[in-house]
Short mmCIF file of C-alpha atoms in Angstrom, two decimals:
data_model
loop_
_atom_site.label_atom_id
_atom_site.label_comp_id
_atom_site.label_asym_id
_atom_site.label_seq_id
_atom_site.Cartn_x
_atom_site.Cartn_y
_atom_site.Cartn_z
CA MET A 1 -5.69 -28.33 55.13
CA LYS A 2 -3.43 -30.80 56.92
CA ASP A 3 0.06 -31.33 55.58
CA ASP A 4 -0.78 -34.87 54.57
CA SER A 5 -0.03 -35.82 50.95
CA ILE A 6 -2.61 -38.62 50.95
CA GLU A 7 -5.41 -36.32 52.12
CA ILE A 8 -4.38 -33.54 49.71
CA SER A 9 -4.27 -35.99 46.82
CA TYR A 10 -7.76 -37.23 47.70
CA ILE A 11 -9.19 -33.70 47.83
CA LEU A 12 -7.60 -32.71 44.53
CA SER A 13 -8.92 -35.90 42.92
CA LEU A 14 -12.56 -34.92 43.52
CA SER A 15 -12.75 -32.63 40.48
CA TYR A 16 -10.78 -35.04 38.31
CA ASN A 17 -12.98 -38.04 39.15
CA ASP A 18 -16.06 -36.08 38.11
CA PHE A 19 -14.70 -35.46 34.58
CA PRO A 20 -15.91 -37.17 31.43
CA THR A 21 -13.20 -39.30 29.82
CA VAL A 22 -12.15 -36.74 27.23
CA LEU A 23 -11.53 -34.03 29.86
CA LYS A 24 -9.55 -36.50 31.97
CA GLN A 25 -7.31 -37.14 28.98
CA CYS A 26 -6.90 -33.42 28.29
CA PHE A 27 -6.03 -32.73 31.94
CA LEU A 28 -3.46 -35.53 32.10
CA CYS A 29 -1.55 -33.95 29.19
CA PHE A 30 -0.59 -31.05 31.47
CA GLY A 31 1.51 -33.45 33.54
CA ILE A 32 3.88 -33.84 30.57
CA PHE A 33 5.24 -30.32 31.07
CA PRO A 34 7.92 -29.51 33.69
CA GLU A 35 7.01 -27.79 36.95
CA ASP A 36 6.10 -24.09 36.62
CA HIS A 37 6.34 -24.31 32.83
CA VAL A 38 4.34 -21.62 31.01
CA ILE A 39 2.30 -23.39 28.36
CA CYS A 40 1.25 -21.74 25.10
CA ASP A 41 -2.42 -22.40 24.41
CA GLU A 42 -1.63 -23.49 20.85
CA ASN A 43 0.85 -26.08 22.08
CA ILE A 44 -1.63 -27.86 24.35
CA VAL A 45 -4.48 -27.54 21.83
CA TRP A 46 -2.40 -29.00 18.99
CA LEU A 47 -1.29 -31.82 21.28
CA TRP A 48 -4.92 -32.69 22.07
CA MET A 49 -5.79 -32.60 18.38
CA ALA A 50 -2.87 -34.84 17.42
CA GLU A 51 -3.88 -37.32 20.12
CA GLY A 52 -7.43 -37.54 18.79
CA PHE A 53 -9.06 -36.14 21.93
CA ILE A 54 -10.96 -33.46 20.00
CA PRO A 55 -14.04 -34.63 18.07
CA ASN A 56 -14.09 -33.70 14.39
CA GLY A 57 -17.56 -32.34 13.69
CA GLU A 58 -19.18 -29.20 12.31
CA GLU A 59 -17.33 -26.94 14.77
CA ARG A 60 -13.64 -26.24 14.20
CA MET A 61 -11.48 -28.57 16.25
CA GLU A 62 -9.47 -25.61 17.58
CA ASP A 63 -12.68 -24.00 18.91
CA VAL A 64 -13.77 -27.23 20.60
CA ALA A 65 -10.33 -27.60 22.18
CA GLU A 66 -10.46 -24.02 23.45
CA GLY A 67 -13.77 -24.86 25.10
CA PHE A 68 -12.15 -27.83 26.85
CA LEU A 69 -9.33 -25.60 28.09
CA ASN A 70 -11.82 -23.09 29.47
CA GLN A 71 -13.65 -25.89 31.32
CA LEU A 72 -10.40 -26.92 33.04
CA ILE A 73 -9.78 -23.28 33.97
CA ARG A 74 -13.30 -22.80 35.36
CA ARG A 75 -12.78 -25.85 37.58
CA SER A 76 -9.60 -24.23 38.92
CA LEU A 77 -7.40 -27.06 37.65
CA ILE A 78 -5.44 -24.82 35.27
CA GLN A 79 -4.16 -21.29 35.96
CA VAL A 80 -4.34 -18.45 33.43
CA VAL A 81 -1.03 -16.67 32.81
CA HIS A 82 -1.96 -14.36 29.93
CA THR A 83 -5.04 -13.48 27.89
CA PHE A 84 -5.66 -11.49 24.74
CA TRP A 85 -9.15 -10.08 24.12
CA GLU A 86 -10.63 -12.53 26.66
CA LYS A 87 -8.90 -15.47 24.96
CA VAL A 88 -6.37 -17.48 26.99
CA THR A 89 -2.97 -17.43 25.28
CA GLU A 90 -0.75 -18.81 28.08
CA CYS A 91 -1.46 -21.00 31.09
CA ARG A 92 0.23 -23.22 33.67
CA ILE A 93 -0.62 -25.97 36.10
CA HIS A 94 0.01 -25.68 39.85
CA ASP A 95 2.61 -28.08 41.25
CA LEU A 96 0.03 -29.99 43.33
CA ARG A 97 -2.29 -30.32 40.35
CA ARG A 98 0.64 -31.44 38.21
CA ASN A 99 1.55 -34.09 40.76
CA LEU A 100 -2.02 -35.37 40.52
CA ALA A 101 -1.82 -35.48 36.70
CA VAL A 102 1.48 -37.37 36.81
CA GLN A 103 0.13 -39.81 39.42
CA LYS A 104 -3.02 -40.57 37.42
CA ALA A 105 -1.05 -40.81 34.17
CA LEU A 106 1.33 -43.39 35.59
CA GLU A 107 -1.61 -45.47 36.84
CA VAL A 108 -2.99 -45.88 33.32
CA ASN A 109 0.28 -45.69 31.32
CA PHE A 110 -0.90 -42.42 29.77
CA PHE A 111 2.62 -40.98 29.36
CA ASP A 112 6.11 -41.46 30.68
CA ILE A 113 8.76 -38.88 31.60
CA TYR A 114 12.25 -40.09 30.73
CA ASP A 115 14.48 -40.69 33.76
CA PRO A 116 18.16 -40.57 32.66
CA ARG A 117 19.24 -42.22 35.93
CA LYS A 118 17.35 -45.39 34.99
CA HIS A 119 18.07 -44.94 31.28
CA SER A 120 14.74 -46.52 30.49
CA ILE A 121 11.21 -45.54 29.56
CA SER A 122 7.91 -47.37 29.42
CA SER A 123 7.29 -49.26 26.19
CA LEU A 124 3.54 -49.19 26.92
CA CYS A 125 3.13 -45.40 26.82
CA LEU A 126 2.26 -43.68 23.55
CA ARG A 127 3.54 -40.31 24.79
CA HIS A 128 7.06 -39.45 25.96
CA ALA A 129 8.38 -36.30 27.64
CA ILE A 130 12.12 -35.67 27.88
CA HIS A 131 12.95 -32.96 30.40
CA ASP A 132 16.70 -33.61 30.43
CA GLN A 133 19.39 -35.68 28.73
CA GLY A 134 17.71 -35.86 25.35
CA LYS A 135 20.81 -37.36 23.74
CA SER A 136 20.70 -40.25 26.20
CA TYR A 137 17.00 -40.80 25.42
CA LEU A 138 17.68 -41.02 21.69
CA SER A 139 20.22 -43.78 22.29
CA LEU A 140 17.34 -46.04 23.38
CA ASP A 141 15.72 -48.46 20.96
CA LEU A 142 12.43 -46.80 20.01
CA SER A 143 11.88 -48.74 16.80
CA ASN A 144 9.16 -51.05 18.14
CA LEU A 145 7.14 -48.34 19.89
CA LYS A 146 3.93 -46.83 18.52
CA LEU A 147 4.67 -43.38 19.87
CA ARG A 148 2.17 -40.63 19.04
CA SER A 149 3.88 -37.64 20.67
CA ILE A 150 7.38 -36.69 21.80
CA MET A 151 8.23 -33.45 23.61
CA PHE A 152 11.82 -32.38 24.30
CA PHE A 153 12.42 -29.62 26.83
CA ASN A 154 16.20 -29.34 26.41
CA PRO A 155 18.40 -28.91 23.31
CA VAL A 156 18.90 -32.09 21.33
CA PHE A 157 20.25 -33.40 18.05
CA CYS A 158 17.24 -35.15 16.61
CA GLN A 159 17.37 -38.52 14.87
CA MET A 160 14.15 -39.78 13.30
CA ARG A 161 13.79 -43.49 12.98
CA SER A 162 10.84 -45.88 12.79
CA LEU A 163 8.31 -43.57 14.43
CA TYR A 164 5.65 -43.98 11.79
CA HIS A 165 2.75 -43.36 14.22
CA LEU A 166 4.18 -40.07 15.54
CA LYS A 167 1.75 -37.13 15.23
CA PHE A 168 3.23 -34.44 17.50
CA LEU A 169 6.90 -33.42 17.76
CA SER A 170 8.13 -30.53 19.93
CA LEU A 171 11.85 -29.68 20.00
CA ILE A 172 14.22 -27.11 21.48
CA GLY A 173 17.58 -26.01 20.13
CA ILE A 174 17.74 -28.06 16.93
CA HIS A 175 19.53 -26.72 13.87
CA ASP A 176 19.39 -29.54 11.32
CA PHE A 177 16.58 -32.03 10.74
CA PRO A 178 17.57 -35.41 9.24
CA SER A 179 16.07 -36.37 5.90
CA SER A 180 14.36 -39.30 7.63
CA ILE A 181 11.72 -36.87 8.95
CA GLY A 182 9.98 -37.50 5.63
CA ASN A 183 9.12 -41.01 6.89
CA LEU A 184 6.80 -39.65 9.59
CA LYS A 185 3.76 -39.66 7.33
CA ASN A 186 1.26 -39.19 10.19
CA LEU A 187 2.96 -36.13 11.67
CA GLN A 188 0.52 -33.26 12.29
CA THR A 189 2.64 -30.81 14.30
CA ILE A 190 6.31 -29.79 14.20
CA ARG A 191 7.17 -27.17 16.79
CA VAL A 192 10.74 -25.89 17.18
CA LEU A 193 11.81 -23.30 19.77
CA ASN A 194 15.36 -22.06 19.22
CA ARG A 195 16.90 -19.57 21.60
CA TYR A 196 18.31 -16.23 20.41
CA GLY A 197 16.49 -16.51 17.09
CA TYR A 198 18.75 -19.20 15.62
CA SER A 199 17.25 -20.79 12.53
CA CYS A 200 17.02 -24.46 11.64
CA GLN A 201 17.24 -26.29 8.35
CA LEU A 202 14.36 -28.39 7.05
CA PRO A 203 15.20 -31.05 4.44
CA PRO A 204 13.19 -31.29 1.18
CA GLU A 205 11.55 -34.44 2.56
CA THR A 206 9.52 -32.23 4.93
CA ALA A 207 7.22 -31.51 1.99
CA ASP A 208 6.23 -35.20 1.99
CA LEU A 209 4.40 -34.81 5.33
CA ILE A 210 0.98 -34.51 3.73
CA ASN A 211 -0.86 -34.62 7.09
CA LEU A 212 1.11 -31.73 8.58
CA ARG A 213 -1.23 -29.07 10.03
CA HIS A 214 1.16 -26.92 12.09
CA LEU A 215 4.73 -26.02 11.11
CA VAL A 216 6.31 -23.68 13.65
CA ALA A 217 10.05 -23.55 12.97
CA PRO A 218 12.40 -20.61 12.27
CA TYR A 219 13.95 -21.88 9.05
CA SER A 220 15.98 -19.85 6.56
CA LYS A 221 16.76 -22.04 3.53
CA PRO A 222 14.02 -22.64 0.95
CA LEU A 223 11.64 -25.52 1.59
CA LYS A 224 10.83 -26.68 -1.91
CA ARG A 225 7.39 -28.03 -2.81
CA ILE A 226 5.84 -26.49 0.30
CA ASN A 227 2.59 -26.16 -1.64
CA LYS A 228 2.25 -29.96 -1.32
CA LEU A 229 1.35 -29.42 2.36
CA THR A 230 -2.31 -28.85 1.60
CA SER A 231 -3.39 -29.69 5.18
CA LEU A 232 -1.24 -26.88 6.59
CA GLN A 233 -3.16 -24.47 8.85
CA VAL A 234 -0.32 -22.69 10.67
CA LEU A 235 3.02 -21.67 9.15
CA GLN A 236 5.30 -19.67 11.43
CA GLY A 237 8.98 -18.87 11.06
CA ILE A 238 9.26 -18.78 7.28
CA HIS A 239 11.73 -16.23 5.90
CA CYS A 240 10.89 -13.96 3.00
CA ASP A 241 13.30 -15.75 0.65
CA GLN A 242 11.31 -18.96 1.16
CA TRP A 243 7.99 -17.39 0.25
CA LYS A 244 8.93 -15.63 -3.00
CA ASP A 245 8.84 -18.86 -5.04
CA VAL A 246 5.77 -20.30 -3.34
CA ASP A 247 2.52 -20.67 -5.25
CA PRO A 248 0.08 -20.64 -2.31
CA VAL A 249 -2.97 -21.53 -4.36
CA ASP A 250 -2.88 -25.09 -2.97
CA LEU A 251 -2.54 -23.95 0.66
CA VAL A 252 -6.30 -23.73 0.92
CA ASN A 253 -6.43 -24.47 4.67
CA LEU A 254 -3.79 -21.97 5.81
CA LEU A 255 -5.19 -19.83 8.64
CA LYS A 256 -2.08 -18.31 10.18
CA LEU A 257 1.10 -17.08 8.49
CA SER A 258 4.13 -15.43 10.12
CA MET A 259 7.00 -14.29 7.91
CA TYR A 260 10.36 -12.74 8.82
CA ASP A 261 13.06 -10.59 7.19
CA ILE A 262 10.69 -8.99 4.68
CA LYS A 263 12.52 -7.00 2.02
CA LYS A 264 11.08 -4.10 0.05
CA SER A 265 12.32 -5.66 -3.19
CA HIS A 266 9.96 -8.64 -2.77
CA SER A 267 6.34 -8.87 -3.84
CA LEU A 268 3.84 -10.26 -1.34
CA ASN A 269 0.77 -10.00 -3.55
CA ASN A 270 0.31 -13.77 -3.71
CA ILE A 271 -0.77 -13.68 -0.06
CA SER A 272 -4.14 -12.48 -1.35
CA SER A 273 -4.82 -15.98 -2.76
CA LEU A 274 -4.93 -17.38 0.81
CA LYS A 275 -8.69 -17.09 1.09
CA ASN A 276 -8.96 -18.59 4.61
CA LEU A 277 -6.09 -16.64 6.16
CA SER A 278 -7.16 -15.08 9.47
CA THR A 279 -3.82 -14.02 11.02
CA LEU A 280 -0.89 -12.47 9.14
CA THR A 281 2.32 -11.34 10.86
CA LEU A 282 5.10 -9.70 8.84
CA PHE A 283 8.49 -8.60 10.19
CA CYS A 284 10.67 -6.26 8.15
CA GLU A 285 14.47 -6.38 8.15
CA ASP A 286 16.05 -3.92 10.58
CA ASP A 287 17.75 -1.88 7.87
CA GLU A 288 14.73 -1.72 5.55
CA ILE A 289 13.06 1.69 5.57
CA SER A 290 10.02 0.96 3.42
CA PHE A 291 7.79 -2.09 3.11
CA PRO A 292 6.82 -4.07 -0.03
CA ALA A 293 3.38 -3.46 -1.45
CA LEU A 294 0.47 -5.77 -0.56
CA GLU A 295 -2.66 -5.92 -2.65
CA PHE A 296 -4.73 -3.89 -0.14
CA LEU A 297 -2.01 -2.23 1.92
CA THR A 298 0.77 0.07 0.77
CA TYR A 299 3.51 1.57 2.90
CA GLU A 300 6.08 3.70 1.11
CA GLY A 301 8.10 5.02 4.00
CA LYS A 302 5.98 8.08 4.85
CA LYS A 303 2.42 7.15 3.92
CA ILE A 304 0.23 4.17 4.85
CA THR A 305 -2.70 3.52 2.51
CA CYS A 306 -5.54 1.02 3.09
CA CYS A 307 -7.85 0.62 0.08
CA ASN A 308 -11.63 0.18 -0.03
CA ASN A 309 -13.06 -3.26 0.84
CA SER A 310 -9.73 -4.35 2.31
CA PHE A 311 -9.19 -6.46 5.44
CA CYS A 312 -12.90 -7.08 5.92
CA GLN A 313 -12.33 -9.60 8.75
CA LEU A 314 -9.43 -7.83 10.49
CA GLU A 315 -10.03 -7.27 14.21
CA PHE A 316 -6.60 -6.32 15.57
CA LEU A 317 -3.83 -4.22 14.02
CA HIS A 318 -0.36 -3.43 15.31
CA LEU A 319 1.93 -0.80 13.79
CA ASP A 320 5.40 -1.08 15.26
CA ASP A 321 8.74 0.64 14.58
CA LEU A 322 7.64 2.58 11.49
CA GLN A 323 10.19 5.34 12.00
CA ASN A 324 9.31 7.35 8.88
CA ALA A 325 5.52 6.97 8.74
CA GLU A 326 3.84 10.40 8.80
CA ARG A 327 0.35 9.90 7.30
CA TRP A 328 -2.25 7.15 7.32
CA HIS A 329 -5.12 7.04 4.84
CA LEU A 330 -7.93 4.60 5.64
CA ALA A 331 -10.62 4.18 2.97
CA THR A 332 -14.27 4.30 4.06
CA SER A 333 -14.96 0.57 3.71
CA ALA A 334 -11.57 -0.68 4.92
CA MET A 335 -11.24 -2.67 8.17
CA PRO A 336 -14.94 -2.54 9.14
CA GLN A 337 -14.51 -5.07 12.00
CA ILE A 338 -11.54 -3.44 13.72
CA LYS A 339 -11.57 -3.76 17.53
CA GLY A 340 -8.06 -3.09 18.76
CA LEU A 341 -5.18 -0.90 17.59
CA GLY A 342 -1.58 -0.80 18.81
CA ILE A 343 0.90 1.87 17.72
CA HIS A 344 4.45 1.77 19.06
CA ASP A 345 7.66 3.51 18.03
CA CYS A 346 6.07 5.51 15.20
CA PRO A 347 7.43 8.95 16.23
CA LYS A 348 6.46 10.87 13.07
CA LEU A 349 2.89 9.61 12.73
CA LYS A 350 0.94 12.83 13.26
CA ASN A 351 -2.58 11.41 13.57
CA ILE A 352 -4.71 8.33 13.00
CA PRO A 353 -7.90 7.98 10.92
CA LYS A 354 -10.93 9.21 12.84
CA ARG A 355 -12.63 5.81 12.68
CA MET A 356 -9.67 4.30 14.50
CA GLU A 357 -10.17 6.57 17.51
CA ASP A 358 -12.84 4.22 18.88
CA ALA A 359 -10.64 1.11 18.67
CA GLU A 360 -9.29 -0.12 21.99
CA ARG A 361 -5.60 0.64 22.51
CA LEU A 362 -3.50 -2.51 22.65
CA LYS A 363 -0.52 -2.71 24.96
CA ARG A 364 2.85 -3.71 23.60
CA THR A 365 2.75 -6.95 25.63
CA HIS A 366 0.16 -8.18 23.13
CA LEU A 367 2.64 -8.17 20.26
#
């Protein structure tokens, strides 16, 4: 291939021009991310959903979006970085492909990447990406824009103003949300990545976001009235002290729950009322030896017990850093769908149930 940017751009455009409109839109979203950025599959899928690119029919929107991602991968437009059980969990876009996405996006005002040197950004674009100088970006007048998504890739102190149409918000390094976040009634996704495990504070007004589907934020103080978020599907980053006063009976759509700093003095039995829960991740405090009792799972320091008819849909199980576990009893009808098992840093565990011997061993990188 000749070192000619015009010819290269033309060749790379061949696949793009052959796309249906919805795949073109999905591909252009990859141009929002910085060069060589590793993209979590959930992040891009949730962005597509918030933007209305995924049709809402009989099939789950997440499954449809995953199919779109796989189409882009099969056409060699997107590179796979990591998979888990044949499912893509991380991906990236090659620099040349990204340049194509940015070029096409600018042609149709699909998104704009903030340029701090110009201190301006397109008022026509519904999607903004801020790779640097987030504070400078927030000094702009955004009140008249109908923004649908904002993604920050550097730490920023966030100020929410008249962004009523906003559906997707991704932030890095934020510690305190303003109470005005409660005005963003159309928000579907809040995603916060804080380095070194620092937590953030969510104001009570967060519970007014009745359309919120994904809340991924390491927060430590209680979020009152969280059961009002009946559209919530993913809740990650909640600490144990936040969950103890939650009545989850209204969280009928919750599919994924990740909880931190579990204490043995707390009861987690109300998790059993989450009838649609498909993924549960629990992290114990470092100095806690034993684990609180669940309805179908008991760990008392030395013995793990799984009762009959428990975890009927469970496919993957990780046991990590159980320093005192010696025995594991698995009832006959427990975990009938198990596919993969990971055991790490359990030095006293003498053996595993015989039925678990056929489960594929999961590497620690899958945790």
